[in-house]
Short mmCIF file of C-alpha atoms in Angstrom, two decimals:
data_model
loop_
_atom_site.label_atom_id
_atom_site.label_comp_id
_atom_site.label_asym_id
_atom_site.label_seq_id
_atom_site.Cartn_x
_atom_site.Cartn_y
_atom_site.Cartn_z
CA UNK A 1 41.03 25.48 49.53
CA UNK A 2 41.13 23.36 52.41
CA UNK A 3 38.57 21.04 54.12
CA UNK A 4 36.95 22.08 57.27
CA UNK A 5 37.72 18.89 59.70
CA UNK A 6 35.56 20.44 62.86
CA UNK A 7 32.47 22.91 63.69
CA UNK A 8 35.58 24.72 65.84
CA UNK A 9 37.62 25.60 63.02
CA UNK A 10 34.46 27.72 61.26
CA UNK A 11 34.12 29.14 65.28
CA UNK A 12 37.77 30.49 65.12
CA UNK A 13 37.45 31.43 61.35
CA UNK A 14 34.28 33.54 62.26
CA UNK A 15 35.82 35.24 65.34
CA UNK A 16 39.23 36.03 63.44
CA UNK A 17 36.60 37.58 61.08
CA UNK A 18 34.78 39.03 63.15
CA UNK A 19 38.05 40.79 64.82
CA UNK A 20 39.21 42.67 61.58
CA UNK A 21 37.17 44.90 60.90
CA UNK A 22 33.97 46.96 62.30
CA UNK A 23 31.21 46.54 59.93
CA UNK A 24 31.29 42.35 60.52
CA UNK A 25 29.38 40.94 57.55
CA UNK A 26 28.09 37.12 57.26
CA UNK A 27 25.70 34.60 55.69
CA UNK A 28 26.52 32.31 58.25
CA UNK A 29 23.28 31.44 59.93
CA UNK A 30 23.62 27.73 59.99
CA UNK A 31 22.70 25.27 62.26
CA UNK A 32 25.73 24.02 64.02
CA UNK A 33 24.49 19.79 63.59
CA UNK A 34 23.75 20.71 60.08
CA UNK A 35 27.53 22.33 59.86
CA UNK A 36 28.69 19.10 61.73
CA UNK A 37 27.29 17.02 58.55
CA UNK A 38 28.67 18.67 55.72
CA UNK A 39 31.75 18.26 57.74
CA UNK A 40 31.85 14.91 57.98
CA UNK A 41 30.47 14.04 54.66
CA UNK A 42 33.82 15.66 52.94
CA UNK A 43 31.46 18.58 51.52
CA UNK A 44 32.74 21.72 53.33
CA UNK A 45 35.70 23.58 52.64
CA UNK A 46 37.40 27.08 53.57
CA UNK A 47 39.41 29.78 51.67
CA UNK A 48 40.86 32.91 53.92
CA UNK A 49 41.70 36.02 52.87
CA UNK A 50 42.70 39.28 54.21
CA UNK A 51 40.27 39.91 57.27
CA UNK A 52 37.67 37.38 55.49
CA UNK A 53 36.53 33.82 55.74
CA UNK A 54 34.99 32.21 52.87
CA UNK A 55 33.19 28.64 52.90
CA UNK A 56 32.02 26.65 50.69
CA UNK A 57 30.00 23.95 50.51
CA UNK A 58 29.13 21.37 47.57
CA UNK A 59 25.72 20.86 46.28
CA UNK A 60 25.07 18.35 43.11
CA UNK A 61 27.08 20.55 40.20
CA UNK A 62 27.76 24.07 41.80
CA UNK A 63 28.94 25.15 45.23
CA UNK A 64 27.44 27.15 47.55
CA UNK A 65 29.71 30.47 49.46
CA UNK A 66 29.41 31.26 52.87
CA UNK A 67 31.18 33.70 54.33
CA UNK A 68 32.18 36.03 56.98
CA UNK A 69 34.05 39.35 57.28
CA UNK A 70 35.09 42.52 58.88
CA UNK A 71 33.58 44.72 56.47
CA UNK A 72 32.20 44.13 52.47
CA UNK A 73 35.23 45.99 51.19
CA UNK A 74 37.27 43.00 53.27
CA UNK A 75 34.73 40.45 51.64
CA UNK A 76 35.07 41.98 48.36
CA UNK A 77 38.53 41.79 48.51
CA UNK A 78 38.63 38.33 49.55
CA UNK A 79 36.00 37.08 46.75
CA UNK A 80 38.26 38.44 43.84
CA UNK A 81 41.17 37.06 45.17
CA UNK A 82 39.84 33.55 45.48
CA UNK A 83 40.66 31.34 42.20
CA UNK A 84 38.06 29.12 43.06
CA UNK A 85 35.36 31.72 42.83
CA UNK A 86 36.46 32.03 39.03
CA UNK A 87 36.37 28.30 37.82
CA UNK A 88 33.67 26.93 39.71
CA UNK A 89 29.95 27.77 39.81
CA UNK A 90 29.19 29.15 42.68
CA UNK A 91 26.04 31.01 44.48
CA UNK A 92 25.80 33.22 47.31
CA UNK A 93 22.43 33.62 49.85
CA UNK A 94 22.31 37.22 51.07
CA UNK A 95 19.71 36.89 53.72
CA UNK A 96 18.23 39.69 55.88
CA UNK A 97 16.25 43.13 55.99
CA UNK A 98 16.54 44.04 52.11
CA UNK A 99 18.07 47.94 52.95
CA UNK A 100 20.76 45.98 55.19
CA UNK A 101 22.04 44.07 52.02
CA UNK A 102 22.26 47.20 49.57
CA UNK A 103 26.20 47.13 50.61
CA UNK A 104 26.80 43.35 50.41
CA UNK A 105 24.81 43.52 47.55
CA UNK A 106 27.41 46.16 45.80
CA UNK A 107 30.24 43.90 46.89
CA UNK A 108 29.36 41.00 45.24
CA UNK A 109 28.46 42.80 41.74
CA UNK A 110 31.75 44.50 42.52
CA UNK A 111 33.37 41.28 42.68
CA UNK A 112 31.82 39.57 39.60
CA UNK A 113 28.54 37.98 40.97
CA UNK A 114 25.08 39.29 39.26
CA UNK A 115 21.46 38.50 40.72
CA UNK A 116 20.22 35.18 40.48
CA UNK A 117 17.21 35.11 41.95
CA UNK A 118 15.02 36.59 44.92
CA UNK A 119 13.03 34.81 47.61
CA UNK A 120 11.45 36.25 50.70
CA UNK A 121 10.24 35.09 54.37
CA UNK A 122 6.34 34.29 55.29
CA UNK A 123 5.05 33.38 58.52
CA UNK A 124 2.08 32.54 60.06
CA UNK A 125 1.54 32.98 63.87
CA UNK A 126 -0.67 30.48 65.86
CA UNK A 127 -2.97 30.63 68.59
CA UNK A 128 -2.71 27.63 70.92
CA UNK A 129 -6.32 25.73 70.73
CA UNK A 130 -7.46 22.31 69.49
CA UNK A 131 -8.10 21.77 65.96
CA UNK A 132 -11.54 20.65 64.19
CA UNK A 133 -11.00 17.11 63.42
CA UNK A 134 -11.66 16.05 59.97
CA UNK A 135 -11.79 12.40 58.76
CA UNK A 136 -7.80 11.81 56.90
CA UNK A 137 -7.21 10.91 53.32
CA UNK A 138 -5.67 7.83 53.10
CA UNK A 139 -3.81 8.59 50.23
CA UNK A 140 -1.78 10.91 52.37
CA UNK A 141 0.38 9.14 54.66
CA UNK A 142 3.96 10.30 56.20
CA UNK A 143 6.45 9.37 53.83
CA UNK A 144 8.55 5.71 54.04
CA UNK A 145 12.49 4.76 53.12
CA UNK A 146 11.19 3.68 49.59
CA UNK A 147 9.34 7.13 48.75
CA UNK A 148 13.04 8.91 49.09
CA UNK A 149 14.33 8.78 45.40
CA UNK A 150 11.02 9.85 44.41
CA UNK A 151 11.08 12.29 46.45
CA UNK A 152 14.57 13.82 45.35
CA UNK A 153 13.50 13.42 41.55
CA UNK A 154 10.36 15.19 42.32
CA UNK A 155 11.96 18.25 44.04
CA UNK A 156 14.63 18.97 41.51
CA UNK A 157 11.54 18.71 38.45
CA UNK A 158 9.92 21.62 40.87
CA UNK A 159 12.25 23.54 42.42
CA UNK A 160 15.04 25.72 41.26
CA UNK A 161 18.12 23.36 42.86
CA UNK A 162 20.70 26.67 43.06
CA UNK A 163 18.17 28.96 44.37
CA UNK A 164 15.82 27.05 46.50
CA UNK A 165 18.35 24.17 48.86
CA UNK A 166 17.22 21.21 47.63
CA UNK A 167 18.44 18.79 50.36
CA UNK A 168 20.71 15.64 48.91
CA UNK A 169 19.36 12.42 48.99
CA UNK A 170 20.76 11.35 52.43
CA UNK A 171 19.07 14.47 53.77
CA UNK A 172 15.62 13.49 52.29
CA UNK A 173 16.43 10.00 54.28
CA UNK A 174 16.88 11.74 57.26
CA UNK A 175 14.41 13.72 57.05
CA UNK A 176 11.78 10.47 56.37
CA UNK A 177 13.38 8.68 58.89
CA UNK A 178 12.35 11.99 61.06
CA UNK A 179 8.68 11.91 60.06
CA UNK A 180 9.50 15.20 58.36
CA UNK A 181 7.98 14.41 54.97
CA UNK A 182 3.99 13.63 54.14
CA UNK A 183 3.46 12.66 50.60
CA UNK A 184 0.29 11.75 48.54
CA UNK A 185 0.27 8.76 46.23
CA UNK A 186 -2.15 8.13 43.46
CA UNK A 187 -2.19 5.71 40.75
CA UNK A 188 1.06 4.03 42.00
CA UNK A 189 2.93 7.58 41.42
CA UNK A 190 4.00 10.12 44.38
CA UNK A 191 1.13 13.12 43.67
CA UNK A 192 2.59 15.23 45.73
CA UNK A 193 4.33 16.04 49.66
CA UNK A 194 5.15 18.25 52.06
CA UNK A 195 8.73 18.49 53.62
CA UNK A 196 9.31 20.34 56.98
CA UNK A 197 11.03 21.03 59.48
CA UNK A 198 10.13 21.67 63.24
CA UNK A 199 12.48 23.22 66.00
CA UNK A 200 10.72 23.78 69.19
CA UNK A 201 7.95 26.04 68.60
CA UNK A 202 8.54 26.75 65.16
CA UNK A 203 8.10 25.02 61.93
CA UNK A 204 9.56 25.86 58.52
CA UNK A 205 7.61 24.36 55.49
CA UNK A 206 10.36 23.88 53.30
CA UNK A 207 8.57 22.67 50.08
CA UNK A 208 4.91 21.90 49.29
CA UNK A 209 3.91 20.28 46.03
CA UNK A 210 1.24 18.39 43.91
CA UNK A 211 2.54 16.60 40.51
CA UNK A 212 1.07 18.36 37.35
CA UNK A 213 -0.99 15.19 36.90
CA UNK A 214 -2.62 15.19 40.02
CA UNK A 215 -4.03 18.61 40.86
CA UNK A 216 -7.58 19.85 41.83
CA UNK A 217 -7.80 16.63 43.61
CA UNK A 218 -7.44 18.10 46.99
CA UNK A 219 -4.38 16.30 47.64
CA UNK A 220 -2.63 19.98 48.34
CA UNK A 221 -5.11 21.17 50.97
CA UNK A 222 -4.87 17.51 52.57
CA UNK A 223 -1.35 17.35 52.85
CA UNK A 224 -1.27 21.00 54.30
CA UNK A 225 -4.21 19.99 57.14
CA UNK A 226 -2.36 16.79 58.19
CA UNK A 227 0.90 19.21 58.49
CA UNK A 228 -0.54 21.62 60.76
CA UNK A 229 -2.98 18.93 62.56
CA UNK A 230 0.56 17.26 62.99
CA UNK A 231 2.07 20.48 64.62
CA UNK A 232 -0.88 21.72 67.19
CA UNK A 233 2.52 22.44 69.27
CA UNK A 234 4.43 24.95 66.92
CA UNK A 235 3.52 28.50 67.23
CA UNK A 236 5.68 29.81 64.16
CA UNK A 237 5.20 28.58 60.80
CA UNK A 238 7.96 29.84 58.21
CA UNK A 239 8.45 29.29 54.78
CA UNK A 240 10.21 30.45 51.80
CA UNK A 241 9.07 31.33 48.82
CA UNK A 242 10.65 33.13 45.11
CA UNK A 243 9.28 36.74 44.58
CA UNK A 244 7.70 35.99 41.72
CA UNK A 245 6.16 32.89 42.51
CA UNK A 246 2.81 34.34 42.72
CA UNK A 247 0.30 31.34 42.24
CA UNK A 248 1.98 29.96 45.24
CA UNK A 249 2.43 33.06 47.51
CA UNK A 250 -1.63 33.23 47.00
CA UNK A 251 -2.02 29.62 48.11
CA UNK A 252 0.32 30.57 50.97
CA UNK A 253 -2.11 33.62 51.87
CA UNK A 254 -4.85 31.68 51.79
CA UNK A 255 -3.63 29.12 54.87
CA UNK A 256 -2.61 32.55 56.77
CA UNK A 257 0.75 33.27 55.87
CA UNK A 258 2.12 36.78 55.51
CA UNK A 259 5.66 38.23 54.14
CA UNK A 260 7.72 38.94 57.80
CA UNK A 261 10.42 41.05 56.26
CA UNK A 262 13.19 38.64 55.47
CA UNK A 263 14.86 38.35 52.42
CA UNK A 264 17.26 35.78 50.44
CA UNK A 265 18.90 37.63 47.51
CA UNK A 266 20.65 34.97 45.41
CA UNK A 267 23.37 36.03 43.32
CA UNK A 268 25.63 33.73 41.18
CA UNK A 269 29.13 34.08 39.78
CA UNK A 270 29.78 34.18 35.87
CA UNK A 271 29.86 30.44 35.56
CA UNK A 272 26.06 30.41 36.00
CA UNK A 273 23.95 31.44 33.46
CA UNK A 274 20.43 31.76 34.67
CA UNK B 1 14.62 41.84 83.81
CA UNK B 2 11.09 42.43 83.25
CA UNK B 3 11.63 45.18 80.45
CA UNK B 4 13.70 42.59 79.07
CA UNK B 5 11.31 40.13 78.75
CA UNK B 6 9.13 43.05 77.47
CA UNK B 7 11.51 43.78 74.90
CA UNK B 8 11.62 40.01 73.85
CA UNK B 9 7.55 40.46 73.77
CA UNK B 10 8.10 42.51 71.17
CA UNK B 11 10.47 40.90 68.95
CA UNK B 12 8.43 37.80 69.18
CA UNK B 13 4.95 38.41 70.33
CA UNK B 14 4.13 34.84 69.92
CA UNK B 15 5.86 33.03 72.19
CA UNK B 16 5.92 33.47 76.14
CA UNK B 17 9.38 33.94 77.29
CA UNK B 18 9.20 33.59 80.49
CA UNK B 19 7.75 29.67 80.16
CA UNK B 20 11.01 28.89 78.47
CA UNK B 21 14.73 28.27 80.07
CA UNK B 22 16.03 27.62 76.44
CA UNK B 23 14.92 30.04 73.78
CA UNK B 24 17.08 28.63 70.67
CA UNK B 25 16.84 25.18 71.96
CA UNK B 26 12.86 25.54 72.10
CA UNK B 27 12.76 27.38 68.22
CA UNK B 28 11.74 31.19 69.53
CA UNK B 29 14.99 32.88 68.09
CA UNK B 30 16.72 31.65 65.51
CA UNK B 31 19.70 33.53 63.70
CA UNK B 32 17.78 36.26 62.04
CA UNK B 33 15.75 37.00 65.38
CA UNK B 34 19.43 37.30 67.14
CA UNK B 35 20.46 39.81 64.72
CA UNK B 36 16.93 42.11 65.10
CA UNK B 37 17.49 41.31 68.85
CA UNK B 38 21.12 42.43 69.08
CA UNK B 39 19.64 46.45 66.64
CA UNK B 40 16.98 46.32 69.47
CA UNK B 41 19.10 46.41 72.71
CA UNK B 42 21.62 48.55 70.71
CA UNK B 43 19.14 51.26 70.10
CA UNK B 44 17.11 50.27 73.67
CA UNK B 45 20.07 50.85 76.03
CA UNK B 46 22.62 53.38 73.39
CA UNK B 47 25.21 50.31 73.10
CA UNK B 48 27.33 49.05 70.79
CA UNK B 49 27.03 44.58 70.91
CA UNK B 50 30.29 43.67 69.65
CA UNK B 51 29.78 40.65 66.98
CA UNK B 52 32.15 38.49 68.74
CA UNK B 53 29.27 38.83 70.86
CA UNK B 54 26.78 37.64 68.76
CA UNK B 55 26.51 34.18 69.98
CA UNK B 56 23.39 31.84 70.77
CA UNK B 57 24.49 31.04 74.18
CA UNK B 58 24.33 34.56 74.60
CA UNK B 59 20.81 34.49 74.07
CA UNK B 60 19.47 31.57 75.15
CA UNK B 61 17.69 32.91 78.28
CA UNK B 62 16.88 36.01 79.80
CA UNK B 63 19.80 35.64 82.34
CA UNK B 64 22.52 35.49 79.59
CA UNK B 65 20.68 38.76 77.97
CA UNK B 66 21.18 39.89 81.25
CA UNK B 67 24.66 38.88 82.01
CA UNK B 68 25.98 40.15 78.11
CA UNK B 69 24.40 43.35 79.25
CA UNK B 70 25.65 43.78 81.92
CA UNK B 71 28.87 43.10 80.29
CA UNK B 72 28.28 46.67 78.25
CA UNK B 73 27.54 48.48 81.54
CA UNK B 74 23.86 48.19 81.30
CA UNK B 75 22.20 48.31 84.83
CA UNK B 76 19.12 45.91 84.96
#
């Protein structure tokens, strides 16, 4: 395994990939600054094989794969001969139209890897027009340098860490230091926050949340109207949500949002036990 | 160019194309829309995009749409 020094060298990777075979396969849908990171932070690595690439990148205690490929039988081929993928824990986003993954799907079963979990796309789909103004709770504010650990602690209590991206701490500072995180503090205790993130014209919610403790105090719905009061320019809100999650895909519903067709199946390799 | 901006229309109702000289840069395709864009003009105009192909600044306006097009022997 050897570490990736520059965006180019996943480039080249992907194109030798991309060259061997004719039913091209990747999970490589990631932002190019965001690649440029993990680079420099020392978290990204690379493993080839046959006429496949395979990535990975460290998260807290596991890894996640990336990879790309001429064909699953090539990607197949390349997971089972990669010791890595045998000693390590290690998870795998599938991410697309659910009939287009049925054959990546069988490779990675074939190759050791067993479902994790399942998530799948919403989006909501705005009208430009100004919004009713409503006096602010001043409990909800956008999130400072000192609400950061917090907020880390409070995201890996709520969210599942190998399924769901939970972003490291220096991404949750970047992030604040962005104006990308509301959060709602009661009692001298973070109640709850939203974390986004806006490109352009469209906005992915990436995790809403209200403490145990603090709920059916509003602090949800407030943190949800300052988020879209704060975005009267995006036209495309995303999110992502697990299947089964169904108290929140009904709170979801309720501000508008609708399943678009996307999925995220997450497998994980033997060294993961759900 | 105009049933390509159609086309777009339909991918992405939301959004209004033609306003735009950037379409990744201003967040109305991102990777998965690329990938539902590239099925489209297969099935649209009976070609094959090739996913060395399958790059953003291939997609980034409707003149580089145009140009990889063209590039497959589609007439505009």
């Amino acid at each position: 395994m050897v570490a990736i020094e520059s965006v180019s060298e996943v480039a080249e990777a992907v194109v030798r990939a991309k060259a061997g075979g004719l039913s091209y396969c990747s999970n490589v849908f990631t932002d190019p600054r965001k690649l440029q990171c993990w680079i420099e932070r020392g978290e990204f690595f690379r493993e080839e094989a046959g006429g496949a690439a395979l990535f990975l990148r460290r998260d807290r205690d596991f890894w996640h794969l990336y990879f790309c490929a001429g064909s699953p039988t090539q990607l197949r081929d390349a997971v089972c001969a990669a010791p890595r993928l045998k000693t390590e824990p290690v998870v795998v986003d599938l991410v697309g139209r659910e009939d287009a993954l049925d054959c990546l799907v069988e490779a990675f079963r074939e190759a050791g890897f067993k479902g994790y979990q399942r998530l799948f796309r919403m989006a909501r789909i705005d009208q430009a027009g100004a919004l009713t103004a409503v006096p602010s709770d001043p409990r909800v504010v956008v999130a400072g340098p000192m609400d950061c650990q917090s907020i880390e602690e409070v995201l890996l209590q709520s969210f599942d860490r190998r399924a769901e991206q939970i972003p490291l701490l220096y991404e949750i500072e970047a992030a604040v230091r962005s104006g990308q995180i509301w959060v709602a503090r009661a009692e001298g205790a973070l109640a709850g926050l939203l974390y986004f993130e806006t490109h352009g014209l469209t906005s992915t919610l990436r995790y809403w949340l209200v403490a145990a403790d603090f709920r059916g105090q509003r602090f949800g719905s407030e943190l949800m109207r300052r988020y879209f009061e704060a975005s009267n320019a995006v036209r495309r809100f995303l999110l992502w949500v697990v299947a089964d999650n169904h108290d929140a895909i009904s709170k979801y519903e309720h501000y508008g949002f609708l399943p678009d067709g996307l999925v995220d199946i997450v497998l994980a390799n033997e060294i993961i036990r759900p | 160019m105009k049933a390509l901006a159609e086309l777009l229309k339909g991918i992405r109702p939301e959004f209004d194309f033609s306003a735009s000289r950037d379409f990744i840069a201003d967040g109305m395709l991102d990777s998965f829309d690329m990938v539902t864009l590239v099925s489209t003009l297969d099935k649209t105009y009976g070609i094959s995009i090739e996913g060395t192909d399958i790059l953003p600044e291939n997609f980034s306006s409707l003149e580089t749409i145009a140009a990889l097009l063209r590039k497959y022997h589609v007439a505009l």
